[in-house]
PDB file of C-alpha atoms in Angstrom:
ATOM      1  CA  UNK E 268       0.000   0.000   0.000  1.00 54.00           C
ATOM      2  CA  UNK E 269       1.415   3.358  -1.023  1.00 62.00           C
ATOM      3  CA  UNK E 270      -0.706   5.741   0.873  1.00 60.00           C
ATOM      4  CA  UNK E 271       0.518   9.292   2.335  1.00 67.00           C
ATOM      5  CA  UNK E 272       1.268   9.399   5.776  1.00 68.00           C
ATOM      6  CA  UNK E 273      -2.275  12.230   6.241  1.00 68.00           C
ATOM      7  CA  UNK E 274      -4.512   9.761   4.476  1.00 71.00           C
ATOM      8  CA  UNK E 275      -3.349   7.187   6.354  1.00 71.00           C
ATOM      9  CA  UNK E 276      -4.002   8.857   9.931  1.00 78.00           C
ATOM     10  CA  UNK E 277      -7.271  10.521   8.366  1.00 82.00           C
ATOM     11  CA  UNK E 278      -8.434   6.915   7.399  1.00 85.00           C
ATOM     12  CA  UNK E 279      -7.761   5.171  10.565  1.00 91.00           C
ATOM     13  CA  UNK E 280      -8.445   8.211  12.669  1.00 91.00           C
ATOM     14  CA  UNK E 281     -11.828   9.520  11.698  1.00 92.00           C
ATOM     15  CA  UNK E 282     -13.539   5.879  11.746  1.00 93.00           C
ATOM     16  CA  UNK E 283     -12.499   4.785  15.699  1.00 95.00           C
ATOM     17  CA  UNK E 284     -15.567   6.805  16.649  1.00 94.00           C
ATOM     18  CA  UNK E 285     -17.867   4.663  14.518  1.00 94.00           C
ATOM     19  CA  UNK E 286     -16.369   1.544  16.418  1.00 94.00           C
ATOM     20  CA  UNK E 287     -17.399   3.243  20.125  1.00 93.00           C
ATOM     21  CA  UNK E 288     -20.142   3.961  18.776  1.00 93.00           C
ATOM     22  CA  UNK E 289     -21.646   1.220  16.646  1.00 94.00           C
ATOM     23  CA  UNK E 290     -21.483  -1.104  19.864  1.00 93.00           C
ATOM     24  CA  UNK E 291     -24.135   0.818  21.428  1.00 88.00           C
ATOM     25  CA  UNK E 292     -26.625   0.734  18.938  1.00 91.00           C
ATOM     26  CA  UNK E 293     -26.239  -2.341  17.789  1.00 91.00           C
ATOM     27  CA  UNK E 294     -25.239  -5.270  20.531  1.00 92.00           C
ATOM     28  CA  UNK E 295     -24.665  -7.949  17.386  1.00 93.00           C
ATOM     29  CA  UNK E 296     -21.754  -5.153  16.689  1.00 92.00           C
ATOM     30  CA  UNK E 297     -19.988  -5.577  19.999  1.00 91.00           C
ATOM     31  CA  UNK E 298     -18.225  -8.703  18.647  1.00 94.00           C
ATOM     32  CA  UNK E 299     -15.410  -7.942  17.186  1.00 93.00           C
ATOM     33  CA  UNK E 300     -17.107 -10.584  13.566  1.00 94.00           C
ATOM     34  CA  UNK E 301     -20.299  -8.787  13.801  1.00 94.00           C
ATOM     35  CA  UNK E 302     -18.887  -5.303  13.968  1.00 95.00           C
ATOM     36  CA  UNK E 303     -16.280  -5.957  11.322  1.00 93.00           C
ATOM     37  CA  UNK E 304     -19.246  -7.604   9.165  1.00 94.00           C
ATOM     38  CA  UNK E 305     -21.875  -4.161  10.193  1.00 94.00           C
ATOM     39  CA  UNK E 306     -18.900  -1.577   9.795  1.00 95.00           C
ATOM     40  CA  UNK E 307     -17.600  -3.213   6.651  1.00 93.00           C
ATOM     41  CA  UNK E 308     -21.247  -3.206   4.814  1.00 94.00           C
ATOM     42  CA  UNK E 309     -21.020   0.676   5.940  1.00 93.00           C
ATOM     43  CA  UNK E 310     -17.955   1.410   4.537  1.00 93.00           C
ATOM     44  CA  UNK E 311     -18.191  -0.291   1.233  1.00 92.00           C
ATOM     45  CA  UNK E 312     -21.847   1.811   0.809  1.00 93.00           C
ATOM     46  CA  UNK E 313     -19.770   4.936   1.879  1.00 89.00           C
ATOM     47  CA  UNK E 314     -16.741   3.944  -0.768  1.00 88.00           C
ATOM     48  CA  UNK E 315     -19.591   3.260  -3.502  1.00 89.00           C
ATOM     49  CA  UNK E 316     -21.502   6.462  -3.113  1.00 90.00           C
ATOM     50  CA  UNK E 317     -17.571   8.141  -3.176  1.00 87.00           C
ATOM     51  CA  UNK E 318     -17.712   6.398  -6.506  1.00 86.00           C
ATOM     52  CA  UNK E 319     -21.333   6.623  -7.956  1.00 89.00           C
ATOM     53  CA  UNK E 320     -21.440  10.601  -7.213  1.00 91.00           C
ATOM     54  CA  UNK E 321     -17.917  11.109  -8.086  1.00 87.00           C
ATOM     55  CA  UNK E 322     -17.280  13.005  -4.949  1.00 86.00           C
ATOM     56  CA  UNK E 323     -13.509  11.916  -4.068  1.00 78.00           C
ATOM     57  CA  UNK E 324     -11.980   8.673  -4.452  1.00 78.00           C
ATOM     58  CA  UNK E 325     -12.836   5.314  -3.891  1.00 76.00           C
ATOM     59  CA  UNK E 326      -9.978   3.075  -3.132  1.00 81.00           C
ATOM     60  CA  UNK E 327      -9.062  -0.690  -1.823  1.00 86.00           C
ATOM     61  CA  UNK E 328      -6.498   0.730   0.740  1.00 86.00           C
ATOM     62  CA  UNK E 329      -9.769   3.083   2.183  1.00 87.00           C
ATOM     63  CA  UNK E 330     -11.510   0.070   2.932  1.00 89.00           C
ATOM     64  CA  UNK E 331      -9.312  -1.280   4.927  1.00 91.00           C
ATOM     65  CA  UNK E 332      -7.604   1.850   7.031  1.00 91.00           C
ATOM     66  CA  UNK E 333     -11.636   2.824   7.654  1.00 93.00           C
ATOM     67  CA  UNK E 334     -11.640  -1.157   8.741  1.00 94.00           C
ATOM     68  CA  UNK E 335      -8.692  -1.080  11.266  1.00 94.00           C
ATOM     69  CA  UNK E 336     -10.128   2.705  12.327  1.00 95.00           C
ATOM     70  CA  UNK E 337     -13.281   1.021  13.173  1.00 96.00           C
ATOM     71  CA  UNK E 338     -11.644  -2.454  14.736  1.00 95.00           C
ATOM     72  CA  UNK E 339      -9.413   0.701  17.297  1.00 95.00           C
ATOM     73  CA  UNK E 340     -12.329   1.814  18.311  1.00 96.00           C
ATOM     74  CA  UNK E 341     -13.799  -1.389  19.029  1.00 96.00           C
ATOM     75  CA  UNK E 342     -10.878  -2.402  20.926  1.00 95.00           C
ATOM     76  CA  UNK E 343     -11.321   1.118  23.138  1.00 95.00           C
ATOM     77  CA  UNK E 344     -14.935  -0.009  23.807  1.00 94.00           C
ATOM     78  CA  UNK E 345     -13.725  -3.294  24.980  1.00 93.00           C
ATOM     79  CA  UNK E 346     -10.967  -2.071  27.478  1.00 92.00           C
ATOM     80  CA  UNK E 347     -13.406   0.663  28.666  1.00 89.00           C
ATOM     81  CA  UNK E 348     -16.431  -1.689  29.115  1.00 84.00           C
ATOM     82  CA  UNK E 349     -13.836  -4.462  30.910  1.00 80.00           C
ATOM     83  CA  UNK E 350     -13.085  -1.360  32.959  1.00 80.00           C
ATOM     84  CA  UNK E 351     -16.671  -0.518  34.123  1.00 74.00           C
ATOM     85  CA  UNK E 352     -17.694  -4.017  34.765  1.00 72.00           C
ATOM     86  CA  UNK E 353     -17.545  -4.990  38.403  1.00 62.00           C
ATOM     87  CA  UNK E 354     -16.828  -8.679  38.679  1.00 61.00           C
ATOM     88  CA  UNK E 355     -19.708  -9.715  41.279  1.00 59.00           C
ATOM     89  CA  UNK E 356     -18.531 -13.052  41.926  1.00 62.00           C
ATOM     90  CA  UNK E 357     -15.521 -11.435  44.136  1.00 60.00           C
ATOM     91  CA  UNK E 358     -17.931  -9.162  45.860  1.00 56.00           C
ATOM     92  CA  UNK E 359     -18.620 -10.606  49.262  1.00 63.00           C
ATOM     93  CA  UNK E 360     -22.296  -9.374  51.145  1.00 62.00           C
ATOM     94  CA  UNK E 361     -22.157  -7.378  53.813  1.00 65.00           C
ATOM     95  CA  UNK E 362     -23.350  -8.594  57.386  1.00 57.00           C
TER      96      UNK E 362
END
């Protein structure tokens, strides 16, 4: 892949919201399958309407930095929900 170094960043960087976001809406989409399988049917409408209205470029490599900007994002989610969850099974009751 021969991409500049802003596309690259722009790519990846301006699709991790979509994978904190995507989880919430959609709970098939907190896998990391399902969201690669929602996200990916997103971004190759996106690329195609890129295409069919001639507005920019449509491009291979954009698929998959918009991918891995997504999967980031997903990741995030993960660590942040593992981080919220309180593992009841080592809470002991009180009294």
């Amino acid at each position: 892949m021969d991409v500049p170094d802003h596309q690259f960043g722009g790519n990846i960087g301006v699709f991790v919201p979509f994978g904190l976001l995507l989880p919430f809406l959609f709970k098939r989409a907190r896998s990391y399958a399902g969201f690669a399988v929602i996200f990916g049917g997103i971004i190759v409408l996106l690329e195609s309407l890129q295409m069919f209205l001639r507005v920019g470029t449509a491009d291979v490599d954009d698929l998959i930095l918009n991918e891995i900007g997504g999967l980031i994002g997903l990741w995030v989610f993960h660590r942040f929900q593992s981080l919220l969850t309180v593992d009841r099974t080592s809470v002991k009751p009180s009294g």
